[in-house]
């Protein structure tokens, strides 16, 4: 789905300009997204398998919930909205712990250059996974995976290929911060 988003500088500062998401991706314009990693007190991480219809990384395992921040939308409001849309879960601001902003530049083709700042949050999943509702256009499957298994998977080349290839520092930070909360 195309949407209007705010355009940022290479350092993440607002430019005051907006563009459609498709244009930002076509031109390699920097913009913001939210990433929300859900974990359980049992030491599991909620992962989503991206829809096979996605343009980028179809059918790969990824962050619990992710999405673009709309033009003029607050980061926390976007996180709450995306959680509701993608997995049907209602949360509030106090359930989100921001752990950082990660710059990501991925060139998939001359027509698809994704330049993003991922505003990244953790949140405890306090409901059974069967109570979550997948958004079919975004999510094919949801699983709870032990943190230790996830850590092993992303270190093993053949298993790492089943996950979206995020920067090593990104995954290291996610794992470290979740382990602090367990």
PDB file of N, CA and C in Angstrom, residues 102-162:
ATOM      1  N   UNK A 102      17.990   2.737  14.103  1.00  0.00           N
ATOM      2  CA  UNK A 102      19.006   2.086  13.289  1.00  0.00           C
ATOM      3  C   UNK A 102      18.880   2.529  11.839  1.00  0.00           C
ATOM      4  N   UNK A 103      19.971   3.032  11.302  1.00  0.00           N
ATOM      5  CA  UNK A 103      20.002   3.462   9.905  1.00  0.00           C
ATOM      6  C   UNK A 103      20.217   2.238   9.019  1.00  0.00           C
ATOM      7  N   UNK A 104      19.433   2.153   7.954  1.00  0.00           N
ATOM      8  CA  UNK A 104      19.527   1.018   7.036  1.00  0.00           C
ATOM      9  C   UNK A 104      19.433   1.513   5.602  1.00  0.00           C
ATOM     10  N   UNK A 105      20.400   1.121   4.780  1.00  0.00           N
ATOM     11  CA  UNK A 105      20.382   1.446   3.349  1.00  0.00           C
ATOM     12  C   UNK A 105      20.508   0.134   2.590  1.00  0.00           C
ATOM     13  N   UNK A 106      19.468  -0.192   1.824  1.00  0.00           N
ATOM     14  CA  UNK A 106      19.444  -1.438   1.058  1.00  0.00           C
ATOM     15  C   UNK A 106      19.089  -1.117  -0.389  1.00  0.00           C
ATOM     16  N   UNK A 107      19.989  -1.462  -1.315  1.00  0.00           N
ATOM     17  CA  UNK A 107      19.688  -1.270  -2.734  1.00  0.00           C
ATOM     18  C   UNK A 107      19.332  -2.621  -3.331  1.00  0.00           C
ATOM     19  N   UNK A 108      18.062  -2.776  -3.686  1.00  0.00           N
ATOM     20  CA  UNK A 108      17.577  -4.031  -4.239  1.00  0.00           C
ATOM     21  C   UNK A 108      17.657  -4.022  -5.763  1.00  0.00           C
ATOM     22  N   UNK A 109      17.485  -2.834  -6.355  1.00  0.00           N
ATOM     23  CA  UNK A 109      17.593  -2.653  -7.806  1.00  0.00           C
ATOM     24  C   UNK A 109      17.723  -1.154  -8.051  1.00  0.00           C
ATOM     25  N   UNK A 110      17.888  -0.758  -9.304  1.00  0.00           N
ATOM     26  CA  UNK A 110      17.962   0.670  -9.614  1.00  0.00           C
ATOM     27  C   UNK A 110      16.642   1.380  -9.318  1.00  0.00           C
ATOM     28  N   UNK A 111      15.558   0.626  -9.241  1.00  0.00           N
ATOM     29  CA  UNK A 111      14.237   1.193  -8.989  1.00  0.00           C
ATOM     30  C   UNK A 111      13.739   0.966  -7.558  1.00  0.00           C
ATOM     31  N   UNK A 112      14.574   0.319  -6.733  1.00  0.00           N
ATOM     32  CA  UNK A 112      14.157   0.045  -5.356  1.00  0.00           C
ATOM     33  C   UNK A 112      15.350   0.179  -4.417  1.00  0.00           C
ATOM     34  N   UNK A 113      15.449   1.379  -3.832  1.00  0.00           N
ATOM     35  CA  UNK A 113      16.531   1.701  -2.902  1.00  0.00           C
ATOM     36  C   UNK A 113      15.860   2.127  -1.594  1.00  0.00           C
ATOM     37  N   UNK A 114      16.007   1.303  -0.584  1.00  0.00           N
ATOM     38  CA  UNK A 114      15.301   1.524   0.674  1.00  0.00           C
ATOM     39  C   UNK A 114      16.253   2.149   1.694  1.00  0.00           C
ATOM     40  N   UNK A 115      16.037   3.420   2.001  1.00  0.00           N
ATOM     41  CA  UNK A 115      16.878   4.172   2.939  1.00  0.00           C
ATOM     42  C   UNK A 115      16.011   4.566   4.138  1.00  0.00           C
ATOM     43  N   UNK A 116      16.215   3.848   5.242  1.00  0.00           N
ATOM     44  CA  UNK A 116      15.312   4.000   6.377  1.00  0.00           C
ATOM     45  C   UNK A 116      16.050   4.217   7.693  1.00  0.00           C
ATOM     46  N   UNK A 117      15.314   4.814   8.622  1.00  0.00           N
ATOM     47  CA  UNK A 117      15.708   4.868  10.021  1.00  0.00           C
ATOM     48  C   UNK A 117      14.660   4.068  10.777  1.00  0.00           C
ATOM     49  N   UNK A 118      15.072   2.914  11.336  1.00  0.00           N
ATOM     50  CA  UNK A 118      14.163   2.034  12.066  1.00  0.00           C
ATOM     51  C   UNK A 118      14.087   2.466  13.534  1.00  0.00           C
ATOM     52  N   UNK A 119      12.963   3.034  13.940  1.00  0.00           N
ATOM     53  CA  UNK A 119      12.724   3.360  15.342  1.00  0.00           C
ATOM     54  C   UNK A 119      12.266   2.047  15.980  1.00  0.00           C
ATOM     55  N   UNK A 120      13.102   1.494  16.859  1.00  0.00           N
ATOM     56  CA  UNK A 120      12.951   0.113  17.299  1.00  0.00           C
ATOM     57  C   UNK A 120      12.516   0.025  18.760  1.00  0.00           C
ATOM     58  N   UNK A 121      11.491  -0.798  18.977  1.00  0.00           N
ATOM     59  CA  UNK A 121      10.869  -0.951  20.293  1.00  0.00           C
ATOM     60  C   UNK A 121      10.794  -2.416  20.691  1.00  0.00           C
ATOM     61  N   UNK A 122      10.758  -2.651  21.996  1.00  0.00           N
ATOM     62  CA  UNK A 122      10.466  -3.964  22.555  1.00  0.00           C
ATOM     63  C   UNK A 122       9.136  -3.867  23.286  1.00  0.00           C
ATOM     64  N   UNK A 123       8.412  -4.995  23.307  1.00  0.00           N
ATOM     65  CA  UNK A 123       7.163  -5.053  24.051  1.00  0.00           C
ATOM     66  C   UNK A 123       6.927  -6.497  24.467  1.00  0.00           C
ATOM     67  N   UNK A 124       6.467  -6.661  25.693  1.00  0.00           N
ATOM     68  CA  UNK A 124       6.189  -8.005  26.170  1.00  0.00           C
ATOM     69  C   UNK A 124       4.861  -8.493  25.589  1.00  0.00           C
ATOM     70  N   UNK A 125       4.875  -9.686  25.025  1.00  0.00           N
ATOM     71  CA  UNK A 125       3.656 -10.313  24.525  1.00  0.00           C
ATOM     72  C   UNK A 125       2.999 -11.026  25.702  1.00  0.00           C
ATOM     73  N   UNK A 126       1.826 -10.560  26.088  1.00  0.00           N
ATOM     74  CA  UNK A 126       1.168 -11.095  27.276  1.00  0.00           C
ATOM     75  C   UNK A 126      -0.089 -11.887  26.939  1.00  0.00           C
ATOM     76  N   UNK A 127      -0.360 -12.073  25.654  1.00  0.00           N
ATOM     77  CA  UNK A 127      -1.512 -12.876  25.232  1.00  0.00           C
ATOM     78  C   UNK A 127      -1.001 -14.078  24.447  1.00  0.00           C
ATOM     79  N   UNK A 128      -1.757 -15.168  24.444  1.00  0.00           N
ATOM     80  CA  UNK A 128      -1.346 -16.330  23.638  1.00  0.00           C
ATOM     81  C   UNK A 128      -1.306 -15.983  22.147  1.00  0.00           C
ATOM     82  N   UNK A 129      -0.394 -16.587  21.438  1.00  0.00           N
ATOM     83  CA  UNK A 129      -0.221 -16.318  20.004  1.00  0.00           C
ATOM     84  C   UNK A 129      -1.511 -16.607  19.228  1.00  0.00           C
ATOM     85  N   UNK A 130      -2.320 -17.533  19.703  1.00  0.00           N
ATOM     86  CA  UNK A 130      -3.564 -17.857  18.992  1.00  0.00           C
ATOM     87  C   UNK A 130      -4.571 -16.706  19.030  1.00  0.00           C
ATOM     88  N   UNK A 131      -4.349 -15.709  19.895  1.00  0.00           N
ATOM     89  CA  UNK A 131      -5.233 -14.546  19.952  1.00  0.00           C
ATOM     90  C   UNK A 131      -4.815 -13.442  18.990  1.00  0.00           C
ATOM     91  N   UNK A 132      -3.732 -13.653  18.270  1.00  0.00           N
ATOM     92  CA  UNK A 132      -3.269 -12.660  17.299  1.00  0.00           C
ATOM     93  C   UNK A 132      -3.927 -12.914  15.948  1.00  0.00           C
ATOM     94  N   UNK A 133      -4.176 -11.839  15.211  1.00  0.00           N
ATOM     95  CA  UNK A 133      -4.808 -11.931  13.897  1.00  0.00           C
ATOM     96  C   UNK A 133      -3.856 -11.373  12.848  1.00  0.00           C
ATOM     97  N   UNK A 134      -3.412 -12.219  11.929  1.00  0.00           N
ATOM     98  CA  UNK A 134      -2.465 -11.800  10.891  1.00  0.00           C
ATOM     99  C   UNK A 134      -3.154 -10.948   9.825  1.00  0.00           C
ATOM    100  N   UNK A 135      -2.458  -9.903   9.386  1.00  0.00           N
ATOM    101  CA  UNK A 135      -2.904  -9.113   8.240  1.00  0.00           C
ATOM    102  C   UNK A 135      -2.401  -9.846   6.995  1.00  0.00           C
ATOM    103  N   UNK A 136      -3.294 -10.455   6.202  1.00  0.00           N
ATOM    104  CA  UNK A 136      -2.863 -11.324   5.100  1.00  0.00           C
ATOM    105  C   UNK A 136      -1.927 -10.670   4.076  1.00  0.00           C
ATOM    106  N   UNK A 137      -2.086  -9.391   3.820  1.00  0.00           N
ATOM    107  CA  UNK A 137      -1.227  -8.731   2.837  1.00  0.00           C
ATOM    108  C   UNK A 137       0.196  -8.513   3.354  1.00  0.00           C
ATOM    109  N   UNK A 138       0.389  -8.645   4.660  1.00  0.00           N
ATOM    110  CA  UNK A 138       1.696  -8.412   5.266  1.00  0.00           C
ATOM    111  C   UNK A 138       2.330  -9.669   5.858  1.00  0.00           C
ATOM    112  N   UNK A 139       1.505 -10.524   6.477  1.00  0.00           N
ATOM    113  CA  UNK A 139       2.015 -11.616   7.301  1.00  0.00           C
ATOM    114  C   UNK A 139       1.424 -12.953   6.858  1.00  0.00           C
ATOM    115  N   UNK A 140       2.307 -13.920   6.551  1.00  0.00           N
ATOM    116  CA  UNK A 140       1.843 -15.275   6.221  1.00  0.00           C
ATOM    117  C   UNK A 140       1.768 -16.171   7.449  1.00  0.00           C
ATOM    118  N   UNK A 141       2.654 -15.940   8.423  1.00  0.00           N
ATOM    119  CA  UNK A 141       2.716 -16.837   9.572  1.00  0.00           C
ATOM    120  C   UNK A 141       3.323 -16.099  10.764  1.00  0.00           C
ATOM    121  N   UNK A 142       2.945 -16.530  11.959  1.00  0.00           N
ATOM    122  CA  UNK A 142       3.528 -16.021  13.199  1.00  0.00           C
ATOM    123  C   UNK A 142       4.018 -17.214  14.014  1.00  0.00           C
ATOM    124  N   UNK A 143       5.208 -17.078  14.614  1.00  0.00           N
ATOM    125  CA  UNK A 143       5.717 -18.129  15.503  1.00  0.00           C
ATOM    126  C   UNK A 143       6.381 -17.496  16.720  1.00  0.00           C
ATOM    127  N   UNK A 144       6.434 -18.271  17.786  1.00  0.00           N
ATOM    128  CA  UNK A 144       7.243 -17.914  18.948  1.00  0.00           C
ATOM    129  C   UNK A 144       8.467 -18.813  18.910  1.00  0.00           C
ATOM    130  N   UNK A 145       9.633 -18.203  18.902  1.00  0.00           N
ATOM    131  CA  UNK A 145      10.889 -18.931  18.812  1.00  0.00           C
ATOM    132  C   UNK A 145      11.743 -18.601  20.034  1.00  0.00           C
ATOM    133  N   UNK A 146      12.322 -19.612  20.686  1.00  0.00           N
ATOM    134  CA  UNK A 146      13.208 -19.305  21.814  1.00  0.00           C
ATOM    135  C   UNK A 146      14.327 -18.347  21.387  1.00  0.00           C
ATOM    136  N   UNK A 147      14.636 -17.388  22.257  1.00  0.00           N
ATOM    137  CA  UNK A 147      15.699 -16.417  21.974  1.00  0.00           C
ATOM    138  C   UNK A 147      16.998 -17.139  21.611  1.00  0.00           C
ATOM    139  N   UNK A 148      17.310 -18.216  22.326  1.00  0.00           N
ATOM    140  CA  UNK A 148      18.551 -18.961  22.059  1.00  0.00           C
ATOM    141  C   UNK A 148      18.546 -19.573  20.664  1.00  0.00           C
ATOM    142  N   UNK A 149      17.396 -20.046  20.212  1.00  0.00           N
ATOM    143  CA  UNK A 149      17.298 -20.612  18.858  1.00  0.00           C
ATOM    144  C   UNK A 149      17.455 -19.527  17.806  1.00  0.00           C
ATOM    145  N   UNK A 150      16.812 -18.379  18.034  1.00  0.00           N
ATOM    146  CA  UNK A 150      16.931 -17.255  17.108  1.00  0.00           C
ATOM    147  C   UNK A 150      18.390 -16.820  16.990  1.00  0.00           C
ATOM    148  N   UNK A 151      19.060 -16.714  18.128  1.00  0.00           N
ATOM    149  CA  UNK A 151      20.466 -16.313  18.145  1.00  0.00           C
ATOM    150  C   UNK A 151      21.316 -17.307  17.343  1.00  0.00           C
ATOM    151  N   UNK A 152      21.059 -18.585  17.508  1.00  0.00           N
ATOM    152  CA  UNK A 152      21.790 -19.622  16.770  1.00  0.00           C
ATOM    153  C   UNK A 152      21.475 -19.557  15.277  1.00  0.00           C
ATOM    154  N   UNK A 153      20.206 -19.382  14.950  1.00  0.00           N
ATOM    155  CA  UNK A 153      19.783 -19.342  13.541  1.00  0.00           C
ATOM    156  C   UNK A 153      20.487 -18.238  12.760  1.00  0.00           C
ATOM    157  N   UNK A 154      20.564 -17.042  13.334  1.00  0.00           N
ATOM    158  CA  UNK A 154      21.143 -15.932  12.570  1.00  0.00           C
ATOM    159  C   UNK A 154      22.664 -16.043  12.441  1.00  0.00           C
ATOM    160  N   UNK A 155      23.279 -16.951  13.214  1.00  0.00           N
ATOM    161  CA  UNK A 155      24.722 -17.195  13.110  1.00  0.00           C
ATOM    162  C   UNK A 155      25.044 -18.319  12.132  1.00  0.00           C
ATOM    163  N   UNK A 156      24.058 -19.136  11.796  1.00  0.00           N
ATOM    164  CA  UNK A 156      24.256 -20.289  10.922  1.00  0.00           C
ATOM    165  C   UNK A 156      23.855 -19.894   9.501  1.00  0.00           C
ATOM    166  N   UNK A 157      24.813 -19.893   8.538  1.00  0.00           N
ATOM    167  CA  UNK A 157      24.513 -19.389   7.184  1.00  0.00           C
ATOM    168  C   UNK A 157      23.244 -19.953   6.541  1.00  0.00           C
ATOM    169  N   UNK A 158      23.049 -21.269   6.594  1.00  0.00           N
ATOM    170  CA  UNK A 158      21.858 -21.820   5.926  1.00  0.00           C
ATOM    171  C   UNK A 158      20.562 -21.395   6.614  1.00  0.00           C
ATOM    172  N   UNK A 159      20.586 -21.219   7.923  1.00  0.00           N
ATOM    173  CA  UNK A 159      19.391 -20.746   8.637  1.00  0.00           C
ATOM    174  C   UNK A 159      19.244 -19.230   8.505  1.00  0.00           C
ATOM    175  N   UNK A 160      20.360 -18.513   8.512  1.00  0.00           N
ATOM    176  CA  UNK A 160      20.308 -17.053   8.384  1.00  0.00           C
ATOM    177  C   UNK A 160      19.616 -16.645   7.085  1.00  0.00           C
ATOM    178  N   UNK A 161      19.706 -17.481   6.062  1.00  0.00           N
ATOM    179  CA  UNK A 161      19.066 -17.184   4.774  1.00  0.00           C
ATOM    180  C   UNK A 161      17.543 -17.222   4.843  1.00  0.00           C
ATOM    181  N   UNK A 162      16.994 -17.717   5.939  1.00  0.00           N
ATOM    182  CA  UNK A 162      15.534 -17.750   6.084  1.00  0.00           C
ATOM    183  C   UNK A 162      15.007 -16.495   6.790  1.00  0.00           C
TER     184      UNK A 162
END
